[in-house]
Amino acid sequence: MHEDGKDDGHRAAGAAGSAVDQPAFLALERELTVLLRRARANQGEMAREVHPDLESSAYGLLVRLDECGKQRATELAAYIGVGKATMSRQLRALEELGLVAREPDPADGRAWLVALTQEGQDRVRRVREARRARYAGRLADWDPREVTELARLLHQLNRGMEK
């Protein structure tokens, strides 16, 4: 605040800037960077385990369909954060691999729903089970309450990132 009683906003920016430089936020940035780098590499491995020709970016689509069931391509595009053209290309590739199929949307005859095929379900579930087994093995020395707390905090972080 200036002597004349007016605030030019620099103080608020400075306060926010100092919070960003706190050791906790520096540590958070560092650890998230490592986690995200490993997650990207892991996603590529998972995709190849589902099918050798599967693009790494399409793995998340398959997981979403496994968890949520049939969805419109527009819903999938919004969830993944890609455009309609990218989604169409990915879905065509997944159809060619026999992992997904499209069917008319009973609620809207002009729209299509995308669903995992039986082959897609089997492959995705097998890979996801193997991944959970790897997590369980790597975190075997953790207290189960710590694993639960980590999942809770990651969920909270993810929800906060949606805002």
GROMACS .gro file of C-alpha atoms in nm:
model
  163
    1MET     CA    1   0.000   0.000   0.000
    2HIS     CA    2   0.129   0.346  -0.089
    3GLU     CA    3   0.138   0.641   0.147
    4ASP     CA    4  -0.172   0.778  -0.030
    5GLY     CA    5  -0.368   0.469   0.080
    6LYS     CA    6  -0.387   0.313  -0.266
    7ASP     CA    7  -0.274  -0.043  -0.331
    8ASP     CA    8  -0.118  -0.106  -0.673
    9GLY     CA    9  -0.137  -0.486  -0.648
   10HIS     CA   10   0.238  -0.548  -0.621
   11ARG     CA   11   0.207  -0.670  -0.266
   12ALA     CA   12  -0.035  -0.950  -0.359
   13ALA     CA   13   0.188  -1.063  -0.642
   14GLY     CA   14   0.487  -1.062  -0.410
   15ALA     CA   15   0.303  -1.266  -0.150
   16ALA     CA   16   0.199  -1.522  -0.409
   17GLY     CA   17   0.552  -1.530  -0.548
   18SER     CA   18   0.699  -1.603  -0.207
   19ALA     CA   19   0.456  -1.893  -0.154
   20VAL     CA   20   0.570  -2.045  -0.482
   21ASP     CA   21   0.930  -2.038  -0.361
   22GLN     CA   22   0.854  -2.225  -0.039
   23PRO     CA   23   1.048  -2.550   0.000
   24ALA     CA   24   0.723  -2.752   0.002
   25PHE     CA   25   0.623  -2.625  -0.343
   26LEU     CA   26   0.973  -2.674  -0.478
   27ALA     CA   27   0.971  -3.033  -0.351
   28LEU     CA   28   0.621  -3.086  -0.493
   29GLU     CA   29   0.730  -2.963  -0.835
   30ARG     CA   30   1.038  -3.187  -0.832
   31GLU     CA   31   0.849  -3.500  -0.723
   32LEU     CA   32   0.560  -3.445  -0.965
   33THR     CA   33   0.809  -3.399  -1.249
   34VAL     CA   34   0.970  -3.734  -1.169
   35LEU     CA   35   0.630  -3.902  -1.127
   36LEU     CA   36   0.495  -3.765  -1.457
   37ARG     CA   37   0.810  -3.861  -1.648
   38ARG     CA   38   0.786  -4.215  -1.514
   39ALA     CA   39   0.411  -4.225  -1.583
   40ARG     CA   40   0.465  -4.127  -1.948
   41ALA     CA   41   0.725  -4.398  -1.992
   42ASN     CA   42   0.503  -4.647  -1.810
   43GLN     CA   43   0.206  -4.559  -2.031
   44GLY     CA   44   0.407  -4.651  -2.339
   45GLU     CA   45   0.499  -4.987  -2.184
   46MET     CA   46   0.135  -5.052  -2.091
   47ALA     CA   47   0.018  -4.966  -2.439
   48ARG     CA   48   0.264  -5.212  -2.593
   49GLU     CA   49   0.153  -5.480  -2.347
   50VAL     CA   50  -0.209  -5.433  -2.458
   51HIS     CA   51  -0.105  -5.451  -2.824
   52PRO     CA   52   0.238  -5.403  -2.987
   53ASP     CA   53   0.091  -5.154  -3.238
   54LEU     CA   54  -0.102  -4.947  -2.983
   55GLU     CA   55  -0.004  -4.581  -2.954
   56SER     CA   56   0.093  -4.477  -2.605
   57SER     CA   57  -0.165  -4.196  -2.604
   58ALA     CA   58  -0.448  -4.440  -2.677
   59TYR     CA   59  -0.390  -4.641  -2.360
   60GLY     CA   60  -0.573  -4.385  -2.146
   61LEU     CA   61  -0.871  -4.411  -2.378
   62LEU     CA   62  -0.890  -4.784  -2.326
   63VAL     CA   63  -0.867  -4.744  -1.948
   64ARG     CA   64  -1.145  -4.485  -1.955
   65LEU     CA   65  -1.370  -4.721  -2.153
   66ASP     CA   66  -1.282  -5.006  -1.917
   67GLU     CA   67  -1.378  -4.797  -1.614
   68CYS     CA   68  -1.681  -4.612  -1.750
   69GLY     CA   69  -1.821  -4.833  -2.025
   70LYS     CA   70  -1.965  -4.710  -2.352
   71GLN     CA   71  -1.916  -4.343  -2.432
   72ARG     CA   72  -1.954  -4.104  -2.720
   73ALA     CA   73  -1.638  -4.001  -2.901
   74THR     CA   74  -1.703  -3.639  -2.802
   75GLU     CA   75  -1.709  -3.736  -2.433
   76LEU     CA   76  -1.383  -3.927  -2.473
   77ALA     CA   77  -1.221  -3.636  -2.656
   78ALA     CA   78  -1.324  -3.394  -2.381
   79TYR     CA   79  -1.197  -3.626  -2.107
   80ILE     CA   80  -0.862  -3.691  -2.276
   81GLY     CA   81  -0.831  -3.329  -2.388
   82VAL     CA   82  -0.798  -3.375  -2.764
   83GLY     CA   83  -0.992  -3.254  -3.065
   84LYS     CA   84  -1.250  -3.448  -3.266
   85ALA     CA   85  -1.007  -3.520  -3.550
   86THR     CA   86  -0.746  -3.667  -3.315
   87MET     CA   87  -1.012  -3.874  -3.139
   88SER     CA   88  -1.148  -4.005  -3.470
   89ARG     CA   89  -0.800  -4.109  -3.581
   90GLN     CA   90  -0.730  -4.285  -3.249
   91LEU     CA   91  -1.065  -4.465  -3.252
   92ARG     CA   92  -1.012  -4.582  -3.611
   93ALA     CA   93  -0.673  -4.725  -3.511
   94LEU     CA   94  -0.827  -4.897  -3.207
   95GLU     CA   95  -1.104  -5.043  -3.424
   96GLU     CA   96  -0.848  -5.175  -3.670
   97LEU     CA   97  -0.667  -5.346  -3.381
   98GLY     CA   98  -0.996  -5.503  -3.272
   99LEU     CA   99  -0.990  -5.333  -2.932
  100VAL     CA  100  -1.300  -5.111  -2.966
  101ALA     CA  101  -1.623  -5.112  -3.162
  102ARG     CA  102  -1.881  -4.845  -3.237
  103GLU     CA  103  -2.254  -4.890  -3.209
  104PRO     CA  104  -2.546  -4.653  -3.262
  105ASP     CA  105  -2.644  -4.447  -2.958
  106PRO     CA  106  -3.000  -4.550  -2.867
  107ALA     CA  107  -3.060  -4.203  -2.719
  108ASP     CA  108  -2.956  -4.026  -3.042
  109GLY     CA  109  -2.965  -4.208  -3.373
  110ARG     CA  110  -2.712  -3.965  -3.524
  111ALA     CA  111  -2.446  -4.043  -3.262
  112TRP     CA  112  -2.228  -4.345  -3.193
  113LEU     CA  113  -2.111  -4.506  -2.873
  114VAL     CA  114  -1.764  -4.652  -2.842
  115ALA     CA  115  -1.705  -4.962  -2.631
  116LEU     CA  116  -1.427  -5.207  -2.567
  117THR     CA  117  -1.460  -5.533  -2.755
  118GLN     CA  118  -1.426  -5.854  -2.556
  119GLU     CA  119  -1.067  -5.874  -2.682
  120GLY     CA  120  -1.009  -5.515  -2.570
  121GLN     CA  121  -1.156  -5.583  -2.226
  122ASP     CA  122  -0.945  -5.893  -2.178
  123ARG     CA  123  -0.622  -5.724  -2.282
  124VAL     CA  124  -0.678  -5.403  -2.086
  125ARG     CA  125  -0.780  -5.582  -1.769
  126ARG     CA  126  -0.483  -5.818  -1.787
  127VAL     CA  127  -0.241  -5.525  -1.821
  128ARG     CA  128  -0.411  -5.324  -1.545
  129GLU     CA  129  -0.401  -5.621  -1.307
  130ALA     CA  130  -0.030  -5.666  -1.380
  131ARG     CA  131   0.030  -5.296  -1.314
  132ARG     CA  132  -0.154  -5.310  -0.981
  133ALA     CA  133   0.052  -5.616  -0.888
  134ARG     CA  134   0.370  -5.418  -0.963
  135TYR     CA  135   0.247  -5.132  -0.743
  136ALA     CA  136   0.167  -5.378  -0.465
  137GLY     CA  137   0.515  -5.529  -0.494
  138ARG     CA  138   0.694  -5.194  -0.495
  139LEU     CA  139   0.489  -5.064  -0.203
  140ALA     CA  140   0.489  -5.388  -0.003
  141ASP     CA  141   0.684  -5.227   0.279
  142TRP     CA  142   0.435  -4.940   0.309
  143ASP     CA  143   0.162  -4.943   0.570
  144PRO     CA  144  -0.172  -4.998   0.388
  145ARG     CA  145  -0.299  -4.676   0.548
  146GLU     CA  146  -0.017  -4.487   0.376
  147VAL     CA  147  -0.120  -4.628   0.038
  148THR     CA  148  -0.480  -4.526   0.110
  149GLU     CA  149  -0.367  -4.178   0.213
  150LEU     CA  150  -0.152  -4.141  -0.100
  151ALA     CA  151  -0.448  -4.237  -0.318
  152ARG     CA  152  -0.667  -3.988  -0.133
  153LEU     CA  153  -0.415  -3.707  -0.172
  154LEU     CA  154  -0.359  -3.781  -0.542
  155HIS     CA  155  -0.736  -3.778  -0.593
  156GLN     CA  156  -0.753  -3.442  -0.415
  157LEU     CA  157  -0.469  -3.310  -0.633
  158ASN     CA  158  -0.637  -3.432  -0.952
  159ARG     CA  159  -0.967  -3.269  -0.853
  160GLY     CA  160  -0.785  -2.945  -0.779
  161MET     CA  161  -0.618  -2.954  -1.119
  162GLU     CA  162  -0.959  -2.976  -1.290
  163LYS     CA  163  -1.052  -2.626  -1.170
   0.00000   0.00000   0.00000
